[in-house]
XYZ file of C-alpha atoms in Angstrom:
578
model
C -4.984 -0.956 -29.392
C -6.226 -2.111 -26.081
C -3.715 -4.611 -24.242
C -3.846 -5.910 -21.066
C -1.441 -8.122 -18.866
C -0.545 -9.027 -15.374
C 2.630 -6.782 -15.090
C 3.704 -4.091 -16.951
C 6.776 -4.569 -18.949
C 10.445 -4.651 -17.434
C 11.800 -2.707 -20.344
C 8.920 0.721 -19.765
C 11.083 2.076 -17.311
C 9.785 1.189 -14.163
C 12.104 -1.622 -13.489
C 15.996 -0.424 -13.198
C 19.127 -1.580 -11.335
C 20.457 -0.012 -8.419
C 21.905 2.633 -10.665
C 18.510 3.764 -12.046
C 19.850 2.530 -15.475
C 17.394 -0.349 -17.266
C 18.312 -3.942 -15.753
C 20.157 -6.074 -17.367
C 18.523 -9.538 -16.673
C 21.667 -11.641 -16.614
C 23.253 -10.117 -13.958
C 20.361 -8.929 -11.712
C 17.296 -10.969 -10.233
C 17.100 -14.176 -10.460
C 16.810 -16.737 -7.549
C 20.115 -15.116 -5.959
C 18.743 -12.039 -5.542
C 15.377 -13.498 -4.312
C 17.201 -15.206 -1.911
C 18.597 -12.397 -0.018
C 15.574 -10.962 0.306
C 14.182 -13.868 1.949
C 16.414 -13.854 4.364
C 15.033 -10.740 5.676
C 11.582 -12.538 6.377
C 13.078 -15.397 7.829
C 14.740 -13.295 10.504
C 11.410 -11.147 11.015
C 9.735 -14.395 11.413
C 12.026 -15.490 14.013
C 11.411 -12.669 15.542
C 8.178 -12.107 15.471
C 7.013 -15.971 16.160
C 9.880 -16.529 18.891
C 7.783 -13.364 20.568
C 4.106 -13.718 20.346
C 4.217 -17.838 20.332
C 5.493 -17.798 24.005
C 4.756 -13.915 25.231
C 1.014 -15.002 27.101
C 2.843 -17.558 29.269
C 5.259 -14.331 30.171
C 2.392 -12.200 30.559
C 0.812 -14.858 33.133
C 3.505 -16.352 34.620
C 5.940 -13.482 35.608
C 3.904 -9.995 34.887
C 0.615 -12.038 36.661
C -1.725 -10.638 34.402
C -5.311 -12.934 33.566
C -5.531 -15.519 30.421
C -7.786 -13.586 28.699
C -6.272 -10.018 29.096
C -2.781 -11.619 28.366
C -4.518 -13.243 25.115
C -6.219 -9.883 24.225
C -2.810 -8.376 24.292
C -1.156 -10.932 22.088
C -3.435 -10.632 19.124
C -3.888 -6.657 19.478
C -0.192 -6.821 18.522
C 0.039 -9.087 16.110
C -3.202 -7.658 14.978
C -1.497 -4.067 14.733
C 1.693 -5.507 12.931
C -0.580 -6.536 10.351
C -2.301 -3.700 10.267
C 0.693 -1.574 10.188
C 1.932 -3.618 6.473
C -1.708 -1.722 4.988
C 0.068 1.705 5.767
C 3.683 1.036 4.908
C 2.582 -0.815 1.621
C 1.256 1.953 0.607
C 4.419 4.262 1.451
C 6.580 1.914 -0.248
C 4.070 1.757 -3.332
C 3.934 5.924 -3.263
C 6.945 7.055 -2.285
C 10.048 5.086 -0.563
C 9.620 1.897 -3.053
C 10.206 -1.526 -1.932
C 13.578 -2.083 -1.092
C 14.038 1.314 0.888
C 10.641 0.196 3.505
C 12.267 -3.102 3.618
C 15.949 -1.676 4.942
C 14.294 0.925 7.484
C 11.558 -1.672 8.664
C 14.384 -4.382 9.242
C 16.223 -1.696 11.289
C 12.852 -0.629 13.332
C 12.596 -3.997 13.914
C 15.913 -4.944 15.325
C 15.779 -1.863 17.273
C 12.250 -2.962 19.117
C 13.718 -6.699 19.338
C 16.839 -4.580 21.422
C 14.525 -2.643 23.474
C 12.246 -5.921 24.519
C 15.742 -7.887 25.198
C 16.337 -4.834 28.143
C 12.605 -5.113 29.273
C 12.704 -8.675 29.782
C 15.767 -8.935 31.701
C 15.279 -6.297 33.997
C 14.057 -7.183 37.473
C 12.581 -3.942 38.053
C 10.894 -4.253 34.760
C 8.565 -6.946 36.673
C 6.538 -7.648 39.140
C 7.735 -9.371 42.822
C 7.580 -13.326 41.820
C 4.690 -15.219 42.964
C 4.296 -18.667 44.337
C 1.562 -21.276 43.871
C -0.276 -20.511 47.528
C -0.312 -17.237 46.524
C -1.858 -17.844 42.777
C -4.354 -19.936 44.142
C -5.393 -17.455 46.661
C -5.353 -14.817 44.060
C -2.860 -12.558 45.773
C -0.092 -12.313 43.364
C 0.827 -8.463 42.676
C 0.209 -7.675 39.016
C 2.703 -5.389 37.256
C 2.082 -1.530 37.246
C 1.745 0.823 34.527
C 5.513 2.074 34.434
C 6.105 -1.702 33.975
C 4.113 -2.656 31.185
C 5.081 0.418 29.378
C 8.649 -0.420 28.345
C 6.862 -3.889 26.927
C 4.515 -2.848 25.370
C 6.719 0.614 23.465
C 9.218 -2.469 22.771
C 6.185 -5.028 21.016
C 4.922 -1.915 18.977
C 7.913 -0.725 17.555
C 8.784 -4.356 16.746
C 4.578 -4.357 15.050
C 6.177 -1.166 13.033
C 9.300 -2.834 11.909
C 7.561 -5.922 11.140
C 4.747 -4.651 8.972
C 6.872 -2.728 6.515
C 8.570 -5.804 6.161
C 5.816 -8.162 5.838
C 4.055 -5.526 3.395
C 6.997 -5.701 1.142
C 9.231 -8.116 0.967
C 7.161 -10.908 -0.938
C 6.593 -8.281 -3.629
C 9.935 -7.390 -3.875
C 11.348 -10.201 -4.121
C 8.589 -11.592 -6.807
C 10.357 -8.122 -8.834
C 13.796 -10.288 -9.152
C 11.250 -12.079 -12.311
C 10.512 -11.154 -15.240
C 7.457 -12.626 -16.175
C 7.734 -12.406 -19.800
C 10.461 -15.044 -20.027
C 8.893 -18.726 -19.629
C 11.927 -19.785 -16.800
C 11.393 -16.542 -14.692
C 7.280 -17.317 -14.682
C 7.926 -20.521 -13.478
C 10.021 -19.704 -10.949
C 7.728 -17.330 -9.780
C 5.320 -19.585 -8.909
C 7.745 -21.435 -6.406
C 8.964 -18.610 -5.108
C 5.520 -17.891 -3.040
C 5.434 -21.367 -1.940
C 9.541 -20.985 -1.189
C 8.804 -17.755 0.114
C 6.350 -19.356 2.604
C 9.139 -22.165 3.885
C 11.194 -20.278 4.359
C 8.759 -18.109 7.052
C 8.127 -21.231 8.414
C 11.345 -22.733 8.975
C 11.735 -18.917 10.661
C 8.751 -19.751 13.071
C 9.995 -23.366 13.384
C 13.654 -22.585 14.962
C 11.498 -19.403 17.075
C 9.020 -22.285 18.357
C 11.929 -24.701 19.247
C 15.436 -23.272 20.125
C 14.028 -19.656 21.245
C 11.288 -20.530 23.371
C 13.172 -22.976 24.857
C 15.927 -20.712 25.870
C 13.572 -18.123 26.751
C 12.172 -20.799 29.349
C 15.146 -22.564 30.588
C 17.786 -19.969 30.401
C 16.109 -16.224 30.517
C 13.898 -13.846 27.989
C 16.631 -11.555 27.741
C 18.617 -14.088 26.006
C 16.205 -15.336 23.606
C 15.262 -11.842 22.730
C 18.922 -10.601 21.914
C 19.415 -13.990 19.818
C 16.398 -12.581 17.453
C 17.874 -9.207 17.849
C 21.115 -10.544 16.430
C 19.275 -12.412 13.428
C 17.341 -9.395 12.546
C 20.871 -7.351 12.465
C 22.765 -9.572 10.057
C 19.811 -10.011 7.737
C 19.722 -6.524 7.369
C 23.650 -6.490 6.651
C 22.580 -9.532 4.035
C 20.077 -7.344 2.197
C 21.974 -4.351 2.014
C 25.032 -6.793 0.776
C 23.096 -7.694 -2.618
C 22.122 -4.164 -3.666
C 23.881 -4.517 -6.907
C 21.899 -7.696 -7.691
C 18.416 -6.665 -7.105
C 15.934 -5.094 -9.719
C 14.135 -2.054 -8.145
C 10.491 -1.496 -9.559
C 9.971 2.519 -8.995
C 7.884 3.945 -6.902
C 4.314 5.167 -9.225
C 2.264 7.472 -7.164
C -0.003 7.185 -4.520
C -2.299 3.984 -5.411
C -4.868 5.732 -2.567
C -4.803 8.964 -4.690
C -5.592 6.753 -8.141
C -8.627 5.326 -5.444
C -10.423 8.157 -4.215
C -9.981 10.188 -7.544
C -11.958 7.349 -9.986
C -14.508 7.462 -7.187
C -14.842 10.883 -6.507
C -15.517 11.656 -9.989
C -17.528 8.433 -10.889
C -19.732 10.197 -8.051
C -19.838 13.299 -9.442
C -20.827 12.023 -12.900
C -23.136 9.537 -11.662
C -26.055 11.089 -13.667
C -24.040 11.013 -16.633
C -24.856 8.618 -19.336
C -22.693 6.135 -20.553
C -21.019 6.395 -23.735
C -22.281 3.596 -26.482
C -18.714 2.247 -26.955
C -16.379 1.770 -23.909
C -13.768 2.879 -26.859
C -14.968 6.525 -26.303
C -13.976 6.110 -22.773
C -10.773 8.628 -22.197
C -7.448 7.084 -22.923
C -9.191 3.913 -24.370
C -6.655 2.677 -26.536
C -3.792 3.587 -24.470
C -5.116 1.731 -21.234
C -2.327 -1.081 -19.638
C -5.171 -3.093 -18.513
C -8.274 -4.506 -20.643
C -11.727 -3.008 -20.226
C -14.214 -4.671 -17.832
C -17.680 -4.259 -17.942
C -18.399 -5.057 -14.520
C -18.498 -2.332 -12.303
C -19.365 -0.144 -14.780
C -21.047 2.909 -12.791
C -16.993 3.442 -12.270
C -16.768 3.917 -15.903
C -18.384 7.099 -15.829
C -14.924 8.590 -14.150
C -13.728 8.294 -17.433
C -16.603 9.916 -19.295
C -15.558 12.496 -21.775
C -17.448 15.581 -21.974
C -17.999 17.773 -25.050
C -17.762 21.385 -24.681
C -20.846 23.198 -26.785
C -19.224 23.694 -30.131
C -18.045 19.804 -29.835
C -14.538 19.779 -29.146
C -13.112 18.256 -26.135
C -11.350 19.725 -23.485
C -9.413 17.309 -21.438
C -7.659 19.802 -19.355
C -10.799 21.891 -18.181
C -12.429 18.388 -16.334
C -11.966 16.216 -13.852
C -11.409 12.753 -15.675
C -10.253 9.304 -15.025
C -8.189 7.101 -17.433
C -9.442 3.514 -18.850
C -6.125 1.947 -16.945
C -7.154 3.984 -13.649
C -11.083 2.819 -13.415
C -10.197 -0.850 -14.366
C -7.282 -0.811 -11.361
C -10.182 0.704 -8.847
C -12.274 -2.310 -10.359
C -9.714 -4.740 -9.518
C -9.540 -3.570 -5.995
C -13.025 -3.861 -5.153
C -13.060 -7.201 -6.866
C -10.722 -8.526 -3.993
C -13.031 -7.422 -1.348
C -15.734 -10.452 -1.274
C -12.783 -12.793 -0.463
C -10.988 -10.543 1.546
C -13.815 -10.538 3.955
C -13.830 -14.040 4.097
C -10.437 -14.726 4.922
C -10.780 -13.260 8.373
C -11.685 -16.005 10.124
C -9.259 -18.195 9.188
C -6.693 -15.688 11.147
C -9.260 -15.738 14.140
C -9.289 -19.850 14.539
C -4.913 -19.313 13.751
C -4.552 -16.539 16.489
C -5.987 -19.477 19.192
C -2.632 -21.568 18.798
C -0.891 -18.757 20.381
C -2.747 -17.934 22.884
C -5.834 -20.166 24.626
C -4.258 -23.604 23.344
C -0.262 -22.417 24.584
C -2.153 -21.797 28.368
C -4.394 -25.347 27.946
C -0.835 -27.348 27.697
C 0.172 -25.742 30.658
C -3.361 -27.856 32.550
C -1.443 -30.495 30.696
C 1.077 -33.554 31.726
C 4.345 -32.014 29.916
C 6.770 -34.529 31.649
C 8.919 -36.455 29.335
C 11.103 -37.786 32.125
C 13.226 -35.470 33.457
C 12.131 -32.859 30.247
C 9.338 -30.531 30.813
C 8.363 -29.581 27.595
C 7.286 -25.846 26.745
C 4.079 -24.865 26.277
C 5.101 -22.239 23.769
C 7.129 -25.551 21.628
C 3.640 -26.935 20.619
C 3.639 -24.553 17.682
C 6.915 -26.719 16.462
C 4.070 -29.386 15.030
C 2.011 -26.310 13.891
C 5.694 -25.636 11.565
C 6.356 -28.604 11.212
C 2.378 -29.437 9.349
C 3.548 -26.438 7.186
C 6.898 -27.624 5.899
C 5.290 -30.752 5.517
C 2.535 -29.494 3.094
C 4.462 -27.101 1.360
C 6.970 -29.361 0.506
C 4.082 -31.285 -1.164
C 2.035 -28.890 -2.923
C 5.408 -28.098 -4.894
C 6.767 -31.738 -5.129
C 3.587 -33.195 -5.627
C 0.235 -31.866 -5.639
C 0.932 -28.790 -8.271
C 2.576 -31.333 -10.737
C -0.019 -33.675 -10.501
C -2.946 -30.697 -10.856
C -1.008 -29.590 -13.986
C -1.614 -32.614 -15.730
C -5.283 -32.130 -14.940
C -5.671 -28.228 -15.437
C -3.112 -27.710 -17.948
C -1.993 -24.858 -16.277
C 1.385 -23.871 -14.693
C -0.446 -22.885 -11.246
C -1.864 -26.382 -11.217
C -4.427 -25.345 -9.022
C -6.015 -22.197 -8.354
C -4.914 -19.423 -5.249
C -8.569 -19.823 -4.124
C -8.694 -23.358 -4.203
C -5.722 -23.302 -2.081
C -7.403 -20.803 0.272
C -11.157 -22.907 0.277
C -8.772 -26.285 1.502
C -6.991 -24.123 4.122
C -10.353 -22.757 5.646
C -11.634 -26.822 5.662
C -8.271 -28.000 7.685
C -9.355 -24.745 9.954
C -12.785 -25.703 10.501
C -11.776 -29.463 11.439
C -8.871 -28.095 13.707
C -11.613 -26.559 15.832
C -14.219 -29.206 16.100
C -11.323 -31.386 17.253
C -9.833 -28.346 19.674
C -13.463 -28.710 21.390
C -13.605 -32.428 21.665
C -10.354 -32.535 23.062
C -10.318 -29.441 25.457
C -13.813 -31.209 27.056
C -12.086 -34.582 27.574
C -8.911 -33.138 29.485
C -11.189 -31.217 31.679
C -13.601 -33.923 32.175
C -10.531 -35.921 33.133
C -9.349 -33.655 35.379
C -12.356 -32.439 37.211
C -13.504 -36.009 37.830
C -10.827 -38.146 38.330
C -7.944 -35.346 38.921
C -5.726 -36.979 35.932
C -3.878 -34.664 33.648
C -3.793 -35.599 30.314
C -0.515 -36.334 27.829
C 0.516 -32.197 26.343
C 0.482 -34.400 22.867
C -3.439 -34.720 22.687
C -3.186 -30.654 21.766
C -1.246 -32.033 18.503
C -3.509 -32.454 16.051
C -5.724 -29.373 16.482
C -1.715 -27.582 16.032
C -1.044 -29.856 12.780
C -4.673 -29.261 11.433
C -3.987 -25.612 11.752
C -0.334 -25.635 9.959
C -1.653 -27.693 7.146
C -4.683 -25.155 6.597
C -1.772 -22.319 6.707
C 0.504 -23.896 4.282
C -2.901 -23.450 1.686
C -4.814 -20.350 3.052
C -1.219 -18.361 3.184
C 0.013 -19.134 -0.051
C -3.012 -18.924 -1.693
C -4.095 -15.709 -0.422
C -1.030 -14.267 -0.694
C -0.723 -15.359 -4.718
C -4.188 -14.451 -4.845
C -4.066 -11.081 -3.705
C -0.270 -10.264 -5.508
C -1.527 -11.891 -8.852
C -4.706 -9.894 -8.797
C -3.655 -6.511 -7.596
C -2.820 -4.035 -10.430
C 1.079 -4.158 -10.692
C 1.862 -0.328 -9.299
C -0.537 -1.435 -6.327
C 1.724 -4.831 -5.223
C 2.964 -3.654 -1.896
C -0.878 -1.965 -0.810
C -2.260 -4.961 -1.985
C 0.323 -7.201 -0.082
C -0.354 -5.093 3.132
C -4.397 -5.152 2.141
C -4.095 -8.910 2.360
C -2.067 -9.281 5.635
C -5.167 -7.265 7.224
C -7.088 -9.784 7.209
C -4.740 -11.026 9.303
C -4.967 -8.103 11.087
C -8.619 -8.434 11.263
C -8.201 -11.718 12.304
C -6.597 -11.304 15.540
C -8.892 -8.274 16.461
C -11.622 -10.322 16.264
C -10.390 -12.767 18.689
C -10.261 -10.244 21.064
C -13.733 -9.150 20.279
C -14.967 -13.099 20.493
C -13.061 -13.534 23.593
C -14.859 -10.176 25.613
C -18.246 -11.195 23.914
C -18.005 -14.797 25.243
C -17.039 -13.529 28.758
C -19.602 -11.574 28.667
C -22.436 -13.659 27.400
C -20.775 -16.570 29.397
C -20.883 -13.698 32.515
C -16.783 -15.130 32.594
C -18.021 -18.716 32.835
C -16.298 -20.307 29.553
C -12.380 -18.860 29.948
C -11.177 -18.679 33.186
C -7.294 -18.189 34.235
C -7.876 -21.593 35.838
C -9.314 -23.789 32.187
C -10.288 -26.328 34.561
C -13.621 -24.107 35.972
C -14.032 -22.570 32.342
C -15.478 -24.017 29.369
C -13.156 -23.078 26.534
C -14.554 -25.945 24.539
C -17.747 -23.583 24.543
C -14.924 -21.237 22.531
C -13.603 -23.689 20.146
C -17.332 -24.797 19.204
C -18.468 -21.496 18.590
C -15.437 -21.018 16.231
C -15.983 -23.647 14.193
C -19.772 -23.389 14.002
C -18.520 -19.213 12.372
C -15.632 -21.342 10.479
C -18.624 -23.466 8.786
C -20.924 -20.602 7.673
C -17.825 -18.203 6.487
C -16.639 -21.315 4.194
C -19.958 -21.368 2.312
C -19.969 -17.135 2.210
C -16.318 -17.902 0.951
C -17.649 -20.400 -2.007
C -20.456 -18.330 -3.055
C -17.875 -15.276 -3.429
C -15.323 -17.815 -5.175
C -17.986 -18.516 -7.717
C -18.734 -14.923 -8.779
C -14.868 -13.776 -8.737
C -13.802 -13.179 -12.341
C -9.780 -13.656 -12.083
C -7.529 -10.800 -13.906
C -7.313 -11.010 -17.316
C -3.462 -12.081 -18.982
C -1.846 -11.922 -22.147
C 0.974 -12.953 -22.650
C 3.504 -10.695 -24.389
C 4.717 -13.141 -27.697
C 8.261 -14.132 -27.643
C 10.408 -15.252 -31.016
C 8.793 -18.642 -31.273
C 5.741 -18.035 -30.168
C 4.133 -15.252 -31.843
C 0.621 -15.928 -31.476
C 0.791 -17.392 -27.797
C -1.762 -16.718 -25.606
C -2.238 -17.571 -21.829
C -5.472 -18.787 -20.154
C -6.683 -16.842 -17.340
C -7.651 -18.049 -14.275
C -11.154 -17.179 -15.191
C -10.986 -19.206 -18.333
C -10.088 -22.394 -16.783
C -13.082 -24.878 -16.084
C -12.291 -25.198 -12.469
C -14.471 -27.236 -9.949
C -13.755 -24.959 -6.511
C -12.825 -27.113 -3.532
């Protein structure tokens, strides 16, 4: 009999304790083991924020390279890191499992955090210091190859580290549930929002104490402060071993990939059978049978030898469970796609709008404040709204969806693209009065105007995050979590490299007119427009696909009192998106 379900079952095997033995759920997982492996995010965040929220002031101000190269190099690394979690998801998924990526990333990382700390702090790892005649007149040395290429061996290396942890760590720790039990499904469903403040509380002490040390006191120091994090959260994970519920490593998901459509191509002139049940492996498939896609069906097409008989061995064949996991793959692409842009209007706040507060008054008295801090109200917007869409908005949804998401992961992600969009319109508006103000009456405007464009931002985070995150964990088959996790964070990836490409298209169709190393000649507002003119069409892409998805389907397996209970899908639910 055909059964289907969001995660295979902890007692098949594939979930053990650290001594390969079947886990014992009172005494492993849970939100103690969960918790240790959180820490290991919040230290990569620290990291990781504390570098690239305040690294293009670094890259103009001491190694005197231009705003836009200095932005190009920010989001080619963070752009890379999130590439990176693609690849190492799938090692983790195919080989090394979860919690083994997780331990050597941490240790990559801490090791590229080291290495940046001696780059930094080195004098002959810059250029000669320049003064403001000199900047004016355009005469400040920039640094040379040998000097760039301890910085940027340091930032990869820390893009390695930082991928195999991002790829893996929300999947592992959403393995310390069992989702069978009632309590654990719950607390799954916090645990992505808890998952997400605590990466934000990460990026909030990075924004604040960090960058302000790396300011006021040296780089070297804040660098070897996140080096030191990153070492004793590794010590912390590696402390709750005997805690933690280890989901095996299954195969290469890639392999399971290119096999169903490899042989879906070569029996593409085959016909279909009349009954999917005839479909090989039918009855034993862990997922139910879909009949969209189903030219991918034909991978699993039984052929009859000439007397009849079937010979399974002799052919190249596909399981039921293998074709509907390729389905569910290419199901996630429409939304992936439109997901990138969000990233692109995010990558801005640490780059372009971190250089516009420094053509900003940042005197508060005797305080200068950092350009690099801004992102503390970008954090701050976060917390804020992630705090509420557990305390308050899912609760109140539930009553209305009767549902324990409350609302769906792509309703989540629709409201974070809207709080992008806005965040733009206002970037412009705002960018063309401070250099309006500036250009004709040679006033500086407050470094606070750049707030709500930051807070805008955050709040569409705290949704689009979560959401796709949950959405692309939830509706991933369950051997594919960590590729899935890793397929989601590149749209970060893509995110950031489109920047880049926006930013050397609009020099080029501006001829270098709209971003300038001095914003008060440029136009950046011409930027932020054209972002959220893209922002507005990708939004309506993004409902069209939102209305075709068909969510994964669940059941529920029965407990003692509950023999006959069923759970809605996603799909089931009469929803209104956005």
């Amino acid at each position: 009999m055909v059964s289907g379900g969001t995660h295979e079952s902890q007692d098949d095997g594939s979930v053990v304790d650290f001594r390969g033995d079947p886990v014992d759920n009172s005494k492993t997982g849970g939100w103690l083991a969960a918790g240790l492996i959180l820490g290991t995010e919040l230290s990569e965040r620290i990291c990781v924020m504390g570098i690239s929220m305040n690294l293009v002031t670094y890259l103009v101000g001491d190694m005197h390279l231009s705003t836009s190269k200095s932005a190009t190099t920010v989001t080619n690394f963070m752009a890379t890191l999130n590439l990176l979690a693609l690849l190492l998801g799938f090692l983790a998924d195919a080989k090394l499992g979860r919690y083994w990526t997780v331990a050597i990333s941490a240790t990559t990382t801490a090791l590229g955090v080291t290495l940046l700390t001696v780059a930094t702090s080195l004098p002959g790892m810059r250029p000669p210091p320049c003064d403001d005649h000199q900047r004016k007149h355009h005469e400040c040395i920039v640094a040379n190859g040998s000097q760039l290429a301890m910085l940027y061996a340091a930032l990869y290396i820390i893009a390695l580290g930082g991928g195999g942890i991002k790829a893996n760590v929300s999947g592992f720790g959403s393995d310390q549930f069992d989702v069978r039990d009632p309590k654990e499904e719950k607390a799954m469903i916090f645990f992505f929002n808890r998952f997400y403040f605590c990466v934000s509380l990460g990026s909030l002490f990075a924004v604040t104490v960090l960058v302000y040390i790396q300011d006021n006191v040296g780089r070297g120091w804040g660098y070897g402060i996140s080096a030191a994090t990153m070492i004793i959260a590794m010590m912390v994970l590696l402390g709750g071993t005997k805690i933690y519920r280890f989901r095996k490593p299954q195969g290469s998901p890639i392999t399971v990939i290119g096999k169903v459509l490899f042989i879906a191509w070569k029996k593409r002139r085959l016909p279909l059978p009349s009954h999917p049940s005839l479909l090989n492996e039918y009855d034993d498939a862990r997922v139910m049978h879909t009949e969209k896609f189903s030219w991918l069906d034909k991978a699993a097409v039984v052929r009859s030898c000439e007397d009849g008989t079937e010979d399974l061995k002799s052919q190249a064949i596909s399981t039921v469970t293998e074709v509907e996991e390729v389905k569910m793959v290419i199901r996630l692409l429409p939304i992936w796609s439109t997901c990138i842009l969000f990233w692109t209007i995010y990558s801005q706040m640490g780059t372009f709008s971190v250089e516009q507060a420094t053509f900003t008054n940042r005197n508060l008295g005797s305080f200068v404040f950092p350009s690099g801090s801004l992102s503390f109200f970008l954090f701050i917007s976060i917390l804020l709204f992630t705090s509420l869409n557990e305390k308050l908005l899912i609760p109140v949804a539930r009553k209305f969806t009767n549902t324990t998401q409350g609302i769906t992961s792509l309703q989540r992600v629709g409201v974070g693209l809207v709080f992008s969009i806005v965040a733009m319109v206002i970037a412009a508006t705002i960018e063309k009065e401070r250099r309006d103000k500036y250009v004709n009456q040679q006033e500086m405007i407050s470094v606070f105007w750049l707030v709500p464009q930051y807070f805008l931002v955050g709040a569409g985070e705290a949704f689009a995050y979560v959401g796709q995150l949950e959405f692309f964990i939830r509706e991933a088959p369950e051997r594919m979590k960590s590729l899935s996790t890793g397929f989601f964070l590149s749209t970060l990836a893509m995110g950031f490299f489109l920047s880049s490409l926006l930013v050397s298209l609009a020099n080029k169709v501006s001829h270098g007119g709209w971003i300038k190393n001095n914003l008060n000649k440029g136009r950046l507002d011409n930027f932020y427009w054209t972002l959220a003119v893209l922002g507005f069409l990708n939004f309506f892409a993004f409902l069209v696909f939102s209305w075709r998805h068909e969510y994964k389907r669940q059941v529920c397996v029965p407990n003692e009192n509950e023999t006959n209970q069923k759970v809605k899908t996603e799909g089931e639910q009469e929803l209104e998106m956005i």
